[in-house]
mmCIF file of C-alpha atoms in Angstrom:
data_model
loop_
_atom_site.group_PDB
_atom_site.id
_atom_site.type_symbol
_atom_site.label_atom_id
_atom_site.label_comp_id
_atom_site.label_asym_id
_atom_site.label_seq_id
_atom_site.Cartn_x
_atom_site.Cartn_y
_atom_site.Cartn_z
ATOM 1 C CA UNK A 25 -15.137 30.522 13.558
ATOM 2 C CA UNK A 26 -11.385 31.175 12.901
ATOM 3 C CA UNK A 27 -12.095 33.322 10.151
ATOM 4 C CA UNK A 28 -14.969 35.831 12.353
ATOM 5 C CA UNK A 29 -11.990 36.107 14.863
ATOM 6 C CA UNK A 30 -9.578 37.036 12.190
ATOM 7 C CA UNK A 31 -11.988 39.669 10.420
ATOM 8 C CA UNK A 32 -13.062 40.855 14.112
ATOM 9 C CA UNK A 33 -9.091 41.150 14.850
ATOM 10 C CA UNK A 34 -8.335 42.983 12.212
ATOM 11 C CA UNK A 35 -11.069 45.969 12.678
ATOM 12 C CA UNK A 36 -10.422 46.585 15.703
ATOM 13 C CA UNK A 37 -6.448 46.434 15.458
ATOM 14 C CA UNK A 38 -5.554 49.241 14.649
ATOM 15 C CA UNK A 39 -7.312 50.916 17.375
ATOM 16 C CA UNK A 40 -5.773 48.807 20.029
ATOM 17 C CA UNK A 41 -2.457 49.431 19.515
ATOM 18 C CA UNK A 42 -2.172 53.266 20.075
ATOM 19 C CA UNK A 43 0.971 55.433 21.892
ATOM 20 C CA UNK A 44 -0.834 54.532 25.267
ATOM 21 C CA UNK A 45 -1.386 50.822 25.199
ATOM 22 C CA UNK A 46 2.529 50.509 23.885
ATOM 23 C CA UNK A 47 3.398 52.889 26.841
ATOM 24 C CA UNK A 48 1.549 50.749 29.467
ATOM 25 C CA UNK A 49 2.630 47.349 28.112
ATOM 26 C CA UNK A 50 6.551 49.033 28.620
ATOM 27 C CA UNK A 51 6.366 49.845 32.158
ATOM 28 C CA UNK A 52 7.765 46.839 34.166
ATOM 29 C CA UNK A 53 4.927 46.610 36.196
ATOM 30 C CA UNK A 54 2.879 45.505 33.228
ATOM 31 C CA UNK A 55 4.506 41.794 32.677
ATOM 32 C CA UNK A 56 4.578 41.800 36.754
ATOM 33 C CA UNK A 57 1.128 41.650 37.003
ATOM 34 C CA UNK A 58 0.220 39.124 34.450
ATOM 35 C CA UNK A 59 2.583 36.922 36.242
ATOM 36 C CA UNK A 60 5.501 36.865 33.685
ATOM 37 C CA UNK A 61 8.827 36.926 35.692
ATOM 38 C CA UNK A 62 11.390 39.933 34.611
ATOM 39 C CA UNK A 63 13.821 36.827 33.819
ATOM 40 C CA UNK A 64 11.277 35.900 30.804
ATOM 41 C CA UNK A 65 11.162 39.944 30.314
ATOM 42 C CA UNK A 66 14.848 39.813 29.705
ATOM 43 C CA UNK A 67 14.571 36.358 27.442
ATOM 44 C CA UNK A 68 11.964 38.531 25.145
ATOM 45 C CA UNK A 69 13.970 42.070 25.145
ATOM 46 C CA UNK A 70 16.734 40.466 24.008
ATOM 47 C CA UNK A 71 15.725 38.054 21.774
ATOM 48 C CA UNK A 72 12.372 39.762 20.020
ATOM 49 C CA UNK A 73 12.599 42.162 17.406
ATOM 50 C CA UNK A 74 10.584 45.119 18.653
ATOM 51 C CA UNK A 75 11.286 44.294 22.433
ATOM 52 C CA UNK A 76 7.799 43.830 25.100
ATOM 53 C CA UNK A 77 5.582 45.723 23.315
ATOM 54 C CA UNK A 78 6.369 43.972 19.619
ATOM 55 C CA UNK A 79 6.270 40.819 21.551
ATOM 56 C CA UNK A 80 2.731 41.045 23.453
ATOM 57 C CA UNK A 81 1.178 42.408 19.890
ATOM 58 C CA UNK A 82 2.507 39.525 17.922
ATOM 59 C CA UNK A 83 1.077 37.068 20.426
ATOM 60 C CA UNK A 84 -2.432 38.681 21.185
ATOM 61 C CA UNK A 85 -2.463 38.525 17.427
ATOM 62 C CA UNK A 86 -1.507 34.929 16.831
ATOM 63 C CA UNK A 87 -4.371 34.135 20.273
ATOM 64 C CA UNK A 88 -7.171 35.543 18.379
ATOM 65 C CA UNK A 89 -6.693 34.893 14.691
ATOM 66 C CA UNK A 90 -5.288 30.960 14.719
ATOM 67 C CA UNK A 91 -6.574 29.813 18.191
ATOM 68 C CA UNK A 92 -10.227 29.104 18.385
ATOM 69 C CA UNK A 93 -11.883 30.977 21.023
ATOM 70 C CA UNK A 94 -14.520 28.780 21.733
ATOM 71 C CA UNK A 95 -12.817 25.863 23.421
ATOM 72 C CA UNK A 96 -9.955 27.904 24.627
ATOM 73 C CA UNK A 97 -10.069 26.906 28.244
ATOM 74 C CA UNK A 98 -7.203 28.762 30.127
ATOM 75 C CA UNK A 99 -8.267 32.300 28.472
ATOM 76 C CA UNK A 100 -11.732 31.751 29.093
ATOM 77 C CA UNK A 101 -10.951 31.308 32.667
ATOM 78 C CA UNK A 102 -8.418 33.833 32.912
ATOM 79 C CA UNK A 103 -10.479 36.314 31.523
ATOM 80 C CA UNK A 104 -14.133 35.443 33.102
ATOM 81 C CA UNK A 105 -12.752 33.666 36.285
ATOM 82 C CA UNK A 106 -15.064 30.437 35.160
ATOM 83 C CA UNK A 107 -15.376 27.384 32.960
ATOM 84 C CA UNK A 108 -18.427 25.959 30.965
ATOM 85 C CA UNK A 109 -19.114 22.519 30.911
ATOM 86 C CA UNK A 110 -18.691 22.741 27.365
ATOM 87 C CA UNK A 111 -15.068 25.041 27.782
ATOM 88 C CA UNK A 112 -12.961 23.222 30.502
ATOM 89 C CA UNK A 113 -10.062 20.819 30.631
ATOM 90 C CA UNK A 114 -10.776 17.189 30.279
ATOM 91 C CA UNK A 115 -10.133 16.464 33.920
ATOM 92 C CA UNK A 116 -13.491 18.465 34.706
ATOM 93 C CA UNK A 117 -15.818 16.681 31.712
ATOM 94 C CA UNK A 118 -18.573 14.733 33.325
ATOM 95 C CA UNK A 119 -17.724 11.756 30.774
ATOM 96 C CA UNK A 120 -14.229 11.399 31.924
ATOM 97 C CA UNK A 121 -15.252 11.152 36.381
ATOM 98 C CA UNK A 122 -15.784 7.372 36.507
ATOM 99 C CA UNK A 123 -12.483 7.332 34.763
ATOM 100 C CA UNK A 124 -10.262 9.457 37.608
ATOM 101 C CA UNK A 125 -12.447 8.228 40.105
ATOM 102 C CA UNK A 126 -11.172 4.505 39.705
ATOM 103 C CA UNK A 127 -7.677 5.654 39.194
ATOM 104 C CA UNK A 128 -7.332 8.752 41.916
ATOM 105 C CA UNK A 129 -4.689 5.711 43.749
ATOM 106 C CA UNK A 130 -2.287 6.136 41.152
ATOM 107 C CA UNK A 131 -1.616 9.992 42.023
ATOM 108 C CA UNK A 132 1.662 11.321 44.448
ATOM 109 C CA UNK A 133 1.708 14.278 45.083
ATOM 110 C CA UNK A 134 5.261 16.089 46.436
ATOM 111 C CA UNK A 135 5.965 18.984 47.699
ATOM 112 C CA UNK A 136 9.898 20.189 46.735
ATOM 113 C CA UNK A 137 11.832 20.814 43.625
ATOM 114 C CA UNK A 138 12.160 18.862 40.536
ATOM 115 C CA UNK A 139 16.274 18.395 41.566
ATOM 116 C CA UNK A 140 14.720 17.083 45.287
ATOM 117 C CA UNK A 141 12.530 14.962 43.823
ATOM 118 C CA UNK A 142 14.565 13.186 41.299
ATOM 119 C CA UNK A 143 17.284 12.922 44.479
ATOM 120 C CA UNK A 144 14.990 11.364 46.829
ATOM 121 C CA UNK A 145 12.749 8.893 44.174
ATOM 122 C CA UNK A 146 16.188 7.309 42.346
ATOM 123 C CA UNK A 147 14.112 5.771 40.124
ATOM 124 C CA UNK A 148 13.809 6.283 36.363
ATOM 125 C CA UNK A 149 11.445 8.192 34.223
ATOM 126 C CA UNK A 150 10.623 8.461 30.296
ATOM 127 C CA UNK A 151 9.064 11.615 29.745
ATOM 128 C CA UNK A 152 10.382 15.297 31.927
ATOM 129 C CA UNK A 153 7.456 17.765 31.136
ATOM 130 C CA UNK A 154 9.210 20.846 32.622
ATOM 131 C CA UNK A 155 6.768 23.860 31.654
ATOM 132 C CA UNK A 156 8.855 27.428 31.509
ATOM 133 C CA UNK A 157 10.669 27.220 34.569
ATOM 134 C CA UNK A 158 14.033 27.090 33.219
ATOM 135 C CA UNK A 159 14.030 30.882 32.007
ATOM 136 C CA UNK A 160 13.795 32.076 35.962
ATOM 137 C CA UNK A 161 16.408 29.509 36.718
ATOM 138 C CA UNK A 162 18.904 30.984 33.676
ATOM 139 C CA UNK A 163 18.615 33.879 35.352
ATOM 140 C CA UNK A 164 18.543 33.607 38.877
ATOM 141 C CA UNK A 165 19.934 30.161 39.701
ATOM 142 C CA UNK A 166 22.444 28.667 37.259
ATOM 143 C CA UNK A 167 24.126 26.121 39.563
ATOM 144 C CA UNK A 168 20.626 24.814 40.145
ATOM 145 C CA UNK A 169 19.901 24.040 36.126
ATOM 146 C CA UNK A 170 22.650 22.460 36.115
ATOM 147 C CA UNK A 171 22.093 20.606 38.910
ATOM 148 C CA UNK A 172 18.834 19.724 37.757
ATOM 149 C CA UNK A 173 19.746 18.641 34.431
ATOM 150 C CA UNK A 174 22.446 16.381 35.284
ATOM 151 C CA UNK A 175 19.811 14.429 37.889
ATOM 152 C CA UNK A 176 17.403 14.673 34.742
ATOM 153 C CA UNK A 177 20.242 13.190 32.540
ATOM 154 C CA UNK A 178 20.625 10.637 35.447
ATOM 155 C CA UNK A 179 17.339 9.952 36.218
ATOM 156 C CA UNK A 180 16.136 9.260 32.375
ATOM 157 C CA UNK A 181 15.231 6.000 30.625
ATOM 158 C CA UNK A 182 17.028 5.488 27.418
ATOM 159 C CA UNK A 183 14.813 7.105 24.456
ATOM 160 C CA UNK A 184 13.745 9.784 27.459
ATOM 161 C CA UNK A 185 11.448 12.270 26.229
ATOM 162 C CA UNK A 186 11.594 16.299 27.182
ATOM 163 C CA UNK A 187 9.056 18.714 26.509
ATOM 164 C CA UNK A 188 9.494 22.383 27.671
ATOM 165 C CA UNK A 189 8.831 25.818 26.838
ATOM 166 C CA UNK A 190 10.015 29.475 26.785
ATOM 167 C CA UNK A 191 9.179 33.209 26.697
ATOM 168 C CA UNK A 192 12.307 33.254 24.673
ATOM 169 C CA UNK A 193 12.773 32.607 20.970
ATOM 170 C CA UNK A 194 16.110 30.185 21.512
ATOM 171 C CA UNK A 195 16.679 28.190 24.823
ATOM 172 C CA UNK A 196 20.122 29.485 24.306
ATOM 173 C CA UNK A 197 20.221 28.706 28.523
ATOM 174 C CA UNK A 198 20.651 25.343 28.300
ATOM 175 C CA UNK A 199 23.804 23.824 29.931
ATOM 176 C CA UNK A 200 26.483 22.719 26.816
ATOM 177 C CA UNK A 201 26.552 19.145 28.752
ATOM 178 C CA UNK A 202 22.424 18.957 27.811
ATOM 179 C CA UNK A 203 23.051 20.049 24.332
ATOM 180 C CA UNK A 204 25.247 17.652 23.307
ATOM 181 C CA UNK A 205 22.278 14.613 24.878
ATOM 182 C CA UNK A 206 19.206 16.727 23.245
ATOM 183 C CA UNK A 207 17.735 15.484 19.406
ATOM 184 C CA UNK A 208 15.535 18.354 18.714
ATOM 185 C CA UNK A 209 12.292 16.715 17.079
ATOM 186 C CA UNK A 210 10.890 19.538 15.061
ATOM 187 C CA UNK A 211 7.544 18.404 13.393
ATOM 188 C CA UNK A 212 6.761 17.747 17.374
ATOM 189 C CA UNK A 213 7.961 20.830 18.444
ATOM 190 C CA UNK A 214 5.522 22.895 16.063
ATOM 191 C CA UNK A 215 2.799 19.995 16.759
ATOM 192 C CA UNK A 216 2.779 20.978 20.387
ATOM 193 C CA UNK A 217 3.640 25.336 19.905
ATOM 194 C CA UNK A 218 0.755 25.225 17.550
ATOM 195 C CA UNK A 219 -2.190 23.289 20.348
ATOM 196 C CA UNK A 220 -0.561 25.503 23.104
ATOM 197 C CA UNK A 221 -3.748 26.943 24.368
ATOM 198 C CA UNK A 222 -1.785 29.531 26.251
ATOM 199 C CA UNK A 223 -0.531 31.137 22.962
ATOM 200 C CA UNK A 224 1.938 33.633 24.467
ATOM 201 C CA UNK A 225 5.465 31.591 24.737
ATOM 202 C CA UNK A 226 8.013 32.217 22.127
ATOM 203 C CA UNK A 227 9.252 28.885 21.510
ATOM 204 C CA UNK A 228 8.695 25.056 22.830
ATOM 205 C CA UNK A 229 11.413 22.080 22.463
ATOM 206 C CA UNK A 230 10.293 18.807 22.078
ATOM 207 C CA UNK A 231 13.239 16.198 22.203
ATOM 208 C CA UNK A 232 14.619 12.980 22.783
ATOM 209 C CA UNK A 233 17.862 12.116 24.983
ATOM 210 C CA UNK A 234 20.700 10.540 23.025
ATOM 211 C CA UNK A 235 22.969 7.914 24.776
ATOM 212 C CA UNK A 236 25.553 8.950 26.692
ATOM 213 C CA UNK A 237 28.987 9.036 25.353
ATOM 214 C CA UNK A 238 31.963 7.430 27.119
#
């Protein structure tokens, strides 16, 4: 249960988080080889009181004291390299096979960018589920947010939906010209943080796309 994670956590705690551990989880190499960009590095330094090491303590914390281990699907795999049929994602569930089975025809799949993509499709879409992407682009590639927001912006149904995440605490990235079309929803922004399986991003915006003005 929640609360035998949270009593288990808290033993063992203060033991964890010696001079060494905070020493390791410093060195750049650390983030590298979990597979967390030095882009997202920067997003936490900057914005995270207490830098990397304040960051990744906060986080572990919040993984094993308010997610439940038992059905937590990415860390089981992560960790053990396996799922159970009772710990997996949907998509593998015995009860849900007939289901894909019938409607495997309805699935593209593309190999480019979001921007070539949205260039080559010109249709239009309702919902953008863009991950954590955009802190590597920030960094590395403004002219190619950009880019890819205004085909987003272009691309989008009215009452569009985005959902996206971020190692940092405020998308601060985003383009002014996306700003001024984004209606943060909140209550759905929490919703979604809090059944984030992964546990470790620092913030999540769920939002709808205002008209255009003229």
């Amino acid at each position: 249960s929640l609360e035998e994670q949270r009593e288990r956590y808290a033993r063992i705690e203060p033991r964890l988080w010696g001079p060494v551990l905070r020493w390791f989880i410093r060195q750049p190499f650390t983030l590298a080889l979990l597979g967390v960009p030095r882009a997202q590095r920067a997003l936490i330094e900057a914005q995270f009181p207490g830098g990397v090491p304040a960051y990744v303590q906060d986080k572990l914390r919040y993984l094993l004291t308010e997610l439940p281990i038992r059905d937590n699907y990415f860390w089981r795999v992560y960790l053990t390299g396996s799922y159970t049929a009772d710990c997996c994602p949907n998509y593998l569930r015995a009860e849900h096979q007939a289901t894909l089975q019938a409607r495997v025809d309805r699935l593209r799949v593309h190999t480019t960018s979001l921007s070539g993509f949205l260039q080559a499709q010109q249709q239009r879409y309702s919902h953008y589920v863009l991950l954590d992407h955009q802190d590597w682009m920030a960094a590395h590639a403004p002219e190619a947010l950009s880019e890819e927001w205004r085909l987003i912006l272009q691309s989008s149904t009215e009452g569009a939906r985005i959902l996206m995440r971020s190692a940092g605490l405020d998308m601060d990235f985003l383009p002014d010209f996306v700003r001024e079309r984004l209606e943060a929803d909140q209550s759905g922004a929490a919703h979604w943080h809090q059944r984030d399986r992964v546990g470790t991003y620092g913030s999540v915006l769920s939002a709808g796309l205002r008209p255009a003005t003229a």
